XYZ file of N, CA and C in Angstrom:
735
model
N 117.795 123.837 67.139
C 118.394 125.064 67.670
C 117.480 126.232 67.375
N 117.422 127.189 68.267
C 116.527 128.310 68.054
C 117.311 129.558 67.697
N 116.706 130.417 66.916
C 117.251 131.755 66.744
C 116.552 132.603 67.790
N 117.298 133.227 68.640
C 116.674 133.996 69.705
C 115.966 135.208 69.126
N 114.670 135.402 69.436
C 113.984 136.594 68.994
C 114.439 137.766 69.839
N 113.877 138.924 69.594
C 114.405 140.113 70.240
C 113.672 140.512 71.504
N 114.327 141.346 72.294
C 113.704 142.030 73.414
C 113.366 141.140 74.584
N 112.244 141.452 75.226
C 111.816 140.676 76.379
C 111.330 139.327 75.878
N 111.864 138.276 76.418
C 111.467 136.946 75.990
C 110.824 136.216 77.155
N 109.690 135.606 76.892
C 109.010 134.841 77.910
C 109.427 133.397 77.795
N 109.699 132.761 78.915
C 110.031 131.338 78.878
C 109.134 130.602 79.843
N 108.595 129.482 79.426
C 107.722 128.732 80.302
C 108.227 127.319 80.438
N 107.897 126.672 81.539
C 108.354 125.308 81.720
C 107.188 124.432 82.119
N 107.261 123.183 81.750
C 106.185 122.247 82.010
C 105.589 122.421 83.378
N 104.312 122.415 83.448
C 103.541 122.509 84.673
C 103.682 123.834 85.350
N 104.572 124.664 84.886
C 104.525 125.981 85.465
C 104.645 127.005 84.372
N 104.853 126.595 83.206
C 104.924 127.505 82.096
C 104.896 128.909 82.613
N 105.971 129.460 82.926
C 106.067 130.758 83.518
C 105.484 130.645 84.886
N 105.209 129.498 85.242
C 104.589 129.277 86.503
C 104.346 127.820 86.554
N 104.628 127.076 87.419
C 104.114 125.805 87.548
C 104.724 124.515 87.799
N 105.695 123.921 87.299
C 106.002 122.541 87.650
C 106.953 122.519 88.797
N 108.122 122.080 88.488
C 109.062 122.039 89.568
C 110.213 122.912 89.220
N 109.906 124.109 88.885
C 110.950 125.054 88.587
C 111.314 125.685 89.898
N 112.565 125.864 90.143
C 112.940 126.523 91.365
C 113.738 127.701 90.950
N 114.214 128.545 91.788
C 115.019 129.603 91.263
C 116.142 129.938 92.179
N 116.680 131.146 92.105
C 117.871 131.465 92.842
C 117.658 132.591 93.804
N 118.767 133.110 94.296
C 118.660 134.216 95.223
C 118.292 135.481 94.473
N 117.556 136.335 95.146
C 117.107 137.564 94.498
C 118.247 138.563 94.428
N 118.381 139.184 93.257
C 119.414 140.201 93.112
C 118.822 141.588 92.925
N 117.509 141.667 93.063
C 116.858 142.975 92.934
C 115.629 142.989 93.822
N 115.250 144.187 94.249
C 114.079 144.300 95.100
C 112.850 143.885 94.319
N 111.858 143.313 95.021
C 110.639 142.902 94.347
C 109.835 144.129 93.951
N 109.082 143.981 92.870
C 108.262 145.104 92.413
C 107.091 145.282 93.364
N 106.643 146.506 93.545
C 105.516 146.775 94.417
C 104.226 146.455 93.689
N 103.150 146.080 94.438
C 101.879 145.743 93.814
C 101.381 146.888 92.951
N 100.712 146.528 91.871
C 100.219 147.534 90.944
C 98.799 147.166 90.576
N 97.922 148.142 90.342
C 96.555 147.828 89.923
C 96.587 147.015 88.647
N 95.543 146.228 88.440
C 95.503 145.398 87.243
C 95.632 146.253 85.994
N 96.518 145.841 85.082
C 96.742 146.611 83.870
C 96.795 145.689 82.669
N 96.063 144.585 82.779
C 96.147 143.599 81.703
C 95.002 143.676 80.705
N 93.955 144.436 81.002
C 92.807 144.483 80.093
C 93.200 144.991 78.721
N 93.909 146.123 78.710
C 94.317 146.689 77.432
C 95.303 145.773 76.732
N 96.079 145.051 77.533
C 97.101 144.171 76.975
C 96.472 143.020 76.196
N 95.286 142.572 76.660
C 94.637 141.440 76.032
C 94.358 141.690 74.556
N 94.086 142.957 74.235
C 93.785 143.310 72.851
C 94.992 143.100 71.951
N 96.194 143.059 72.558
C 97.411 142.892 71.777
C 97.835 141.438 71.679
N 97.050 140.538 72.264
C 97.404 139.122 72.234
C 97.452 138.638 70.787
N 98.435 137.833 70.445
C 98.547 137.363 69.065
C 97.365 136.504 68.666
N 96.892 136.657 67.436
C 95.776 135.863 66.946
C 96.178 134.400 66.850
N 97.442 134.166 66.540
C 97.963 132.807 66.456
C 99.010 132.633 67.560
N 98.868 131.623 68.422
C 99.831 131.430 69.504
C 101.241 131.254 68.965
N 102.257 131.675 69.736
C 103.635 131.484 69.298
C 103.971 129.995 69.256
N 105.021 129.656 68.535
C 105.425 128.253 68.474
C 105.774 127.747 69.865
N 105.457 126.516 70.145
C 105.818 125.943 71.424
C 106.231 124.487 71.232
N 106.919 123.964 72.241
C 107.362 122.578 72.205
C 106.212 121.696 72.677
N 105.691 120.799 71.838
C 104.548 119.970 72.235
C 104.935 118.926 73.266
N 103.938 118.419 73.965
C 104.172 117.356 74.921
C 104.631 116.100 74.187
N 105.367 115.251 74.877
C 105.884 114.033 74.246
C 104.758 113.133 73.749
N 103.611 113.189 74.436
C 102.493 112.325 74.059
C 101.700 112.866 72.885
N 102.003 114.100 72.452
C 101.247 114.716 71.371
C 101.506 113.992 70.054
N 100.503 113.993 69.184
C 100.644 113.355 67.879
C 101.729 114.058 67.084
N 102.632 113.306 66.506
C 103.735 113.885 65.755
C 103.259 114.359 64.386
N 103.642 115.567 64.037
C 103.326 116.095 62.719
C 104.611 116.618 62.096
N 104.649 116.633 60.805
C 105.821 117.122 60.120
C 105.812 118.636 60.178
N 106.778 119.214 60.885
C 106.779 120.665 61.133
C 106.911 121.466 59.854
N 107.776 121.029 58.962
C 108.041 121.811 57.765
C 107.955 120.894 56.550
N 106.958 121.100 55.710
C 106.746 120.235 54.565
C 107.501 120.697 53.326
N 108.155 121.863 53.396
C 108.803 122.433 52.221
C 110.317 122.502 52.365
N 110.773 123.056 53.489
C 112.199 123.305 53.654
C 112.850 122.281 54.575
N 114.122 122.047 54.362
C 114.869 121.165 55.250
C 115.696 121.975 56.237
N 115.877 123.262 55.962
C 116.611 124.140 56.869
C 115.640 124.950 57.722
N 116.164 125.635 58.729
C 115.336 126.478 59.575
C 114.711 127.607 58.759
N 113.428 127.832 58.953
C 112.752 128.919 58.252
C 113.169 130.268 58.824
N 113.292 131.251 57.976
C 113.585 132.619 58.412
C 112.452 133.518 57.943
N 111.844 134.232 58.876
C 110.680 135.053 58.566
C 110.963 136.547 58.574
N 112.236 136.931 58.510
C 112.571 138.330 58.316
C 112.868 139.145 59.553
N 112.707 138.563 60.744
C 112.927 139.327 61.966
C 114.387 139.408 62.362
N 114.702 140.241 63.381
C 116.087 140.376 63.848
C 116.491 139.217 64.743
N 117.783 138.967 64.844
C 118.308 137.994 65.780
C 119.054 138.747 66.883
N 119.341 138.059 67.965
C 120.067 138.673 69.075
C 121.560 138.388 68.908
N 122.379 139.404 68.688
C 123.813 139.195 68.508
C 124.519 138.756 69.792
N 123.896 139.044 70.921
C 124.393 138.617 72.228
C 123.192 138.606 73.157
N 123.332 137.996 74.316
C 122.197 137.998 75.236
C 122.652 137.945 76.691
N 122.036 138.814 77.484
C 122.181 138.770 78.934
C 120.893 138.157 79.468
N 120.997 137.008 80.133
C 119.831 136.261 80.598
C 119.493 136.611 82.046
N 118.190 136.817 82.293
C 117.701 137.055 83.651
C 116.633 136.018 83.985
N 116.651 135.552 85.217
C 115.577 134.730 85.739
C 114.661 135.647 86.547
N 113.371 135.659 86.201
C 112.391 136.453 86.941
C 111.446 135.476 87.622
N 111.505 135.411 88.946
C 110.739 134.462 89.741
C 109.492 135.142 90.280
N 108.356 134.872 89.621
C 107.119 135.549 90.009
C 106.376 134.692 91.021
N 106.457 135.090 92.275
C 105.823 134.352 93.352
C 105.464 135.320 94.480
N 104.166 135.592 94.706
C 103.758 136.488 95.793
C 104.296 136.064 97.158
N 104.539 134.770 97.344
C 105.038 134.264 98.628
C 106.563 134.208 98.677
N 107.233 134.682 97.644
C 108.686 134.687 97.646
C 109.287 133.368 97.184
N 110.589 133.238 97.333
C 111.307 132.078 96.819
C 111.020 130.786 97.574
N 110.429 130.900 98.762
C 110.120 129.691 99.532
C 109.072 128.822 98.833
N 108.362 129.369 97.860
C 107.328 128.613 97.144
C 107.918 127.644 96.124
N 109.210 127.769 95.845
C 109.848 126.904 94.848
C 110.458 125.672 95.521
N 110.488 124.544 94.822
C 111.056 123.324 95.403
C 112.534 123.493 95.756
N 112.970 122.745 96.739
C 114.375 122.793 97.145
C 115.272 122.433 95.968
N 116.293 123.214 95.757
C 117.244 122.940 94.699
C 116.886 123.502 93.344
N 115.653 123.976 93.195
C 115.228 124.488 91.891
C 115.938 125.782 91.535
N 115.900 126.730 92.430
C 116.514 128.029 92.165
C 118.013 127.880 91.956
N 118.657 127.180 92.863
C 120.103 127.017 92.744
C 120.469 126.210 91.504
N 119.644 125.225 91.153
C 119.923 124.418 89.981
C 119.849 125.212 88.688
N 118.801 126.028 88.553
C 118.675 126.843 87.344
C 119.731 127.935 87.295
N 120.059 128.457 88.460
C 121.112 129.471 88.482
C 122.429 128.868 87.992
N 122.709 127.654 88.422
C 123.924 126.980 87.966
C 123.902 126.788 86.455
N 122.734 126.427 85.922
C 122.609 126.241 84.476
C 122.967 127.528 83.726
N 122.375 128.643 84.141
C 122.637 129.909 83.459
C 124.091 130.364 83.637
N 124.645 130.125 84.804
C 126.042 130.488 85.026
C 126.974 129.649 84.155
N 126.656 128.357 84.025
C 127.466 127.489 83.169
C 127.347 127.895 81.707
N 126.140 128.290 81.306
C 125.916 128.735 79.935
C 126.774 129.955 79.630
N 126.842 130.873 80.590
C 127.667 132.071 80.413
C 129.157 131.721 80.459
N 129.524 130.795 81.317
C 130.928 130.390 81.437
C 131.470 129.849 80.124
N 130.622 129.097 79.401
C 131.049 128.481 78.146
C 130.836 129.387 76.939
N 130.419 130.620 77.186
C 130.127 131.555 76.089
C 131.260 131.609 75.073
N 130.901 131.456 73.805
C 131.897 131.501 72.743
C 132.527 130.167 72.434
N 132.232 129.160 73.252
C 132.829 127.848 73.054
C 131.961 126.934 72.209
N 132.263 125.639 72.280
C 131.529 124.646 71.506
C 131.057 123.497 72.389
N 130.863 123.784 73.682
C 130.519 122.725 74.622
C 129.033 122.371 74.637
N 128.178 123.214 74.072
C 126.747 122.943 74.114
C 126.066 123.457 72.846
N 124.766 123.197 72.736
C 124.048 123.500 71.495
C 123.908 124.986 71.206
N 124.093 125.854 72.198
C 123.986 127.285 71.923
C 125.044 127.740 70.917
N 126.140 127.007 70.804
C 127.181 127.394 69.856
C 126.693 127.289 68.416
N 125.657 126.485 68.189
C 125.128 126.311 66.834
C 124.493 127.600 66.317
N 124.035 128.473 67.225
C 123.351 129.697 66.796
C 124.234 130.595 65.953
N 125.541 130.450 66.085
C 126.470 131.333 65.377
C 126.379 131.219 63.858
N 125.720 130.188 63.346
C 125.597 130.038 61.903
C 124.434 130.835 61.330
N 123.567 131.400 62.201
C 122.375 132.103 61.731
C 122.564 133.611 61.750
N 122.029 134.268 60.717
C 122.081 135.721 60.641
C 120.747 136.262 60.156
N 120.513 137.569 60.377
C 119.273 138.169 59.897
C 119.533 138.958 58.616
N 118.522 139.676 58.147
C 118.621 140.374 56.872
C 119.616 141.527 56.900
N 120.039 141.950 58.110
C 121.025 143.036 58.212
C 122.451 142.496 58.218
N 122.583 141.171 58.273
C 123.904 140.568 58.327
C 124.394 140.295 59.732
N 123.556 140.577 60.735
C 123.926 140.338 62.130
C 123.777 138.853 62.473
N 124.787 138.281 63.108
C 124.747 136.877 63.476
C 124.276 136.691 64.917
N 123.594 135.588 65.170
C 123.149 135.228 66.517
C 124.283 134.502 67.227
N 125.245 135.233 67.693
C 126.455 134.630 68.259
C 126.211 134.055 69.661
N 127.023 133.082 70.002
C 126.970 132.531 71.355
C 127.806 133.447 72.241
N 127.177 134.532 72.664
C 127.829 135.525 73.506
C 126.877 135.813 74.658
N 127.001 135.010 75.708
C 126.007 134.989 76.774
C 126.559 135.463 78.115
N 125.738 136.251 78.808
C 126.041 136.720 80.163
C 124.846 136.407 81.048
N 125.083 136.050 82.292
C 123.988 135.827 83.233
C 123.781 137.087 84.058
N 122.578 137.674 83.949
C 122.277 138.906 84.659
C 121.874 138.697 86.109
N 121.397 137.494 86.447
C 121.010 137.213 87.823
C 119.579 136.726 87.931
N 119.180 136.370 89.148
C 117.829 135.902 89.457
C 117.105 136.999 90.217
N 115.944 137.404 89.723
C 115.201 138.511 90.302
C 113.872 138.017 90.869
N 113.538 138.444 92.078
C 112.289 138.034 92.715
C 111.194 139.061 92.462
N 110.056 138.598 91.990
C 108.882 139.443 91.758
C 107.769 138.955 92.680
N 107.421 139.742 93.692
C 106.398 139.330 94.654
C 105.059 140.027 94.433
N 104.846 140.565 93.262
C 103.536 141.131 92.936
C 102.467 140.045 93.058
N 101.252 140.403 93.465
C 100.173 139.403 93.511
C 99.790 138.975 92.099
N 99.282 137.760 91.971
C 98.805 137.305 90.676
C 97.461 137.975 90.366
N 97.191 138.276 89.115
C 95.868 138.790 88.759
C 94.849 137.661 88.835
N 93.577 138.010 88.770
C 92.529 136.990 88.808
C 92.710 136.011 87.650
N 92.537 134.731 87.934
C 92.707 133.713 86.898
C 91.664 133.873 85.806
N 92.101 133.803 84.570
C 91.203 133.878 83.418
C 91.182 132.566 82.638
N 91.799 131.538 83.208
C 91.818 130.217 82.602
C 91.660 129.206 83.736
N 91.445 127.931 83.438
C 91.118 126.943 84.474
C 92.114 126.892 85.631
N 91.581 126.938 86.848
C 92.432 126.905 88.040
C 91.851 125.958 89.088
N 91.365 124.792 88.649
C 90.835 123.793 89.578
C 91.992 123.063 90.251
N 91.803 122.650 91.491
C 92.859 121.974 92.250
C 93.411 120.805 91.455
N 94.739 120.584 91.507
C 95.725 121.253 92.372
C 96.255 122.588 91.850
N 95.750 123.035 90.702
C 96.200 124.328 90.160
C 95.757 125.447 91.103
N 96.688 126.301 91.473
C 96.404 127.397 92.394
C 96.092 128.699 91.674
N 96.633 128.852 90.481
C 96.392 130.057 89.684
C 96.688 129.722 88.235
N 95.963 130.369 87.324
C 96.206 130.183 85.897
C 96.327 131.561 85.267
N 97.436 131.790 84.605
C 97.732 133.088 84.006
C 97.686 132.984 82.486
N 97.139 134.005 81.848
C 97.140 134.013 80.392
C 98.411 134.680 79.883
N 98.728 134.435 78.634
C 99.925 135.033 78.052
C 99.892 136.567 78.141
N 98.752 137.239 77.836
C 98.729 138.700 78.005
C 99.002 139.144 79.440
N 98.498 138.391 80.424
C 98.758 138.738 81.824
C 100.237 138.600 82.154
N 100.852 137.554 81.641
C 102.267 137.330 81.896
C 103.106 138.419 81.241
N 102.780 138.752 79.998
C 103.526 139.803 79.307
C 103.383 141.141 80.027
N 102.159 141.446 80.476
C 101.930 142.710 81.175
C 102.761 142.792 82.456
N 102.819 141.708 83.212
C 103.600 141.707 84.451
C 105.086 141.843 84.165
N 105.554 141.140 83.158
C 106.978 141.211 82.841
C 107.359 142.612 82.372
N 106.504 143.227 81.555
C 106.766 144.606 81.130
C 106.841 145.543 82.332
N 105.890 145.380 83.257
C 105.863 146.228 84.454
C 107.109 146.016 85.302
N 107.469 144.751 85.518
C 108.621 144.442 86.359
C 109.905 145.002 85.763
N 110.101 144.797 84.480
C 111.311 145.281 83.813
C 111.391 146.803 83.876
N 110.273 147.470 83.645
C 110.264 148.933 83.701
C 110.524 149.432 85.120
N 109.906 148.783 86.112
C 110.060 149.208 87.505
C 111.499 149.069 87.996
N 112.232 148.148 87.418
C 113.611 147.924 87.835
C 114.620 148.524 86.867
N 114.104 149.310 85.933
C 114.974 150.040 84.996
C 115.912 149.099 84.252
N 115.355 147.954 83.847
C 116.124 146.984 83.086
C 115.972 147.263 81.588
N 116.867 146.733 80.805
C 116.885 147.046 79.378
C 115.940 146.149 78.581
N 115.360 146.718 77.528
C 114.508 145.968 76.608
C 115.064 146.168 75.199
N 116.078 145.410 74.877
C 116.697 145.538 73.567
C 117.112 144.163 73.067
N 117.858 144.133 71.984
C 118.237 142.866 71.369
C 119.362 142.140 72.106
N 119.746 142.640 73.279
C 120.811 141.996 74.040
C 120.368 141.476 75.386
N 119.038 141.538 75.676
C 118.573 141.125 77.005
C 117.365 140.199 76.887
N 117.391 139.137 77.685
C 116.384 138.086 77.610
C 115.893 137.766 79.027
N 114.562 137.703 79.212
C 113.985 137.507 80.540
C 113.162 136.224 80.576
N 113.511 135.335 81.520
C 112.812 134.070 81.684
C 111.931 134.170 82.928
N 110.611 134.247 82.720
C 109.693 134.419 83.832
C 109.214 133.040 84.289
N 109.442 132.748 85.570
C 109.158 131.429 86.121
C 108.315 131.556 87.380
N 107.319 130.704 87.502
C 106.464 130.719 88.688
C 106.542 129.369 89.391
N 106.023 129.274 90.605
C 106.136 128.030 91.392
C 105.225 126.919 90.877
N 105.339 125.732 91.472
C 104.462 124.620 91.106
C 102.989 124.976 91.254
N 102.174 124.410 90.382
C 100.721 124.560 90.395
C 100.247 125.962 90.006
N 101.114 126.715 89.404
C 100.709 127.971 88.768
C 100.877 127.734 87.274
N 99.770 127.640 86.559
C 99.791 127.261 85.154
C 99.528 128.469 84.264
N 99.627 128.255 82.959
C 99.308 129.346 82.046
C 98.720 128.820 80.754
N 97.935 129.682 80.103
C 97.319 129.392 78.812
C 97.549 130.600 77.911
N 97.443 130.385 76.605
C 97.701 131.483 75.693
C 96.581 132.518 75.672
N 95.362 132.127 76.030
C 94.257 133.095 76.005
C 93.250 132.759 77.092
N 92.212 133.582 77.196
C 91.132 133.348 78.157
C 89.855 132.896 77.451
N 89.987 132.329 76.270
C 88.830 131.956 75.455
C 88.616 130.442 75.470
N 87.624 129.988 76.227
C 87.402 128.541 76.358
C 86.957 127.870 75.058
N 86.360 128.628 74.138
C 85.846 128.035 72.907
C 86.818 128.185 71.735
N 88.024 128.626 72.034
C 89.047 128.721 70.985
C 89.470 127.314 70.591
N 90.207 127.207 69.527
C 90.723 125.908 69.085
C 92.246 125.972 69.001
N 92.960 125.321 69.943
C 92.443 124.540 71.068
C 91.881 125.444 72.157
N 91.131 124.889 73.112
C 90.567 125.701 74.196
C 91.644 126.517 74.917
N 91.348 127.770 75.154
C 92.264 128.698 75.825
C 93.581 128.864 75.059
N 93.567 128.487 73.784
C 94.768 128.640 72.972
C 95.847 127.610 73.258
N 95.562 126.693 74.167
C 96.563 125.721 74.600
C 97.142 126.131 75.937
N 97.354 125.157 76.810
C 97.803 125.449 78.174
C 99.030 124.609 78.537
N 99.623 124.929 79.669
C 100.813 124.225 80.141
C 100.452 122.847 80.686
N 101.470 122.035 80.885
C 101.287 120.610 81.152
C 100.594 120.283 82.467
N 100.517 121.237 83.404
C 99.867 120.967 84.678
C 98.357 121.079 84.626
N 97.810 121.539 83.504
C 96.362 121.608 83.331
C 95.837 120.220 82.938
N 94.512 119.998 82.997
C 93.964 118.694 82.585
C 94.448 118.301 81.191
N 94.532 117.003 80.945
C 95.116 116.498 79.712
C 94.471 117.097 78.470
N 93.166 117.317 78.497
C 92.470 117.837 77.325
C 92.915 119.254 76.974
N 93.465 119.986 77.955
C 93.916 121.357 77.733
C 95.423 121.457 77.553
N 96.162 120.534 78.166
C 97.630 120.613 78.182
C 98.204 120.404 76.776
N 98.937 121.390 76.300
C 99.475 121.348 74.944
C 100.984 121.554 74.881
N 101.602 122.058 75.930
C 103.033 122.340 75.820
C 103.745 122.211 77.156
N 105.049 122.032 77.043
C 105.918 122.008 78.219
C 106.690 123.313 78.350
N 106.852 124.031 77.251
C 107.628 125.270 77.305
C 107.325 126.114 76.081
N 107.533 127.424 76.193
C 107.433 128.292 75.019
C 108.227 129.566 75.261
N 108.527 130.257 74.170
C 109.179 131.563 74.283
C 108.636 132.447 73.182
N 108.625 133.742 73.410
C 108.156 134.680 72.405
C 108.620 136.091 72.748
N 108.691 136.966 71.746
C 109.016 138.365 72.021
C 107.751 139.117 72.399
N 107.898 140.223 73.091
C 106.747 141.055 73.409
C 106.463 141.960 72.216
N 105.452 142.848 72.362
C 105.055 143.734 71.265
C 106.212 144.593 70.776
N 106.192 144.905 69.488
C 107.242 145.713 68.892
C 107.396 147.062 69.578
N 106.282 147.622 70.069
C 106.350 148.937 70.702
C 107.275 148.906 71.919
N 107.255 147.792 72.635
C 108.123 147.665 73.808
C 109.583 147.523 73.371
N 109.797 146.785 72.285
C 111.153 146.548 71.831
C 111.811 147.833 71.336
N 111.021 148.814 70.938
C 111.591 150.044 70.400
C 111.886 151.064 71.484
N 111.597 150.762 72.741
C 111.851 151.718 73.814
C 113.337 152.052 73.915
């Protein structure tokens, strides 16, 4: 079970990690953001030195995650006492780029999650046992905000984009776009709102643009070549400065 971090949260899925496998999405409930000049250069400087935790591929070598504690580690950050979930579908070609049933399927998932809010029907109810240093609990209090279409063009790929990959986005590029989209639509960036950015098949992502990093490019989504593919999904909060807005 995860303790939800704060503010804008990035979510990635295998082969599309914020872009890429067979993620589909739903109907748009907000106008798409207008194209904006590239604004990711400055953002790159804020990229974390250590990639956020991610779920490894099933084929990855198993390692013992925690050699000291048997309970979930707490590193002092805030938890989300409630969450309104949004699906952000980043596709310059619109929702037609997603596989049939993907958008409606994920929308149903989020709606069901909200329907069961406060209950014990799924694993999200387990979060209610966790609290932060202020005494705030991560309660299962969920609302679905809707599916939003983002038709901004993708920035130039800074990580491998050989066929069948159509575009490769770095984590700083993804964060920059999500910040822009949320601001353009006057959406909230606080401890009660969570944004899942999803892209169509063959749009992959990596944590950095550094080929000589260890692992290369900081690790990439499952649709990249096997030597680069390190995860099926990940989530992380954006910079603290954004969370304090």
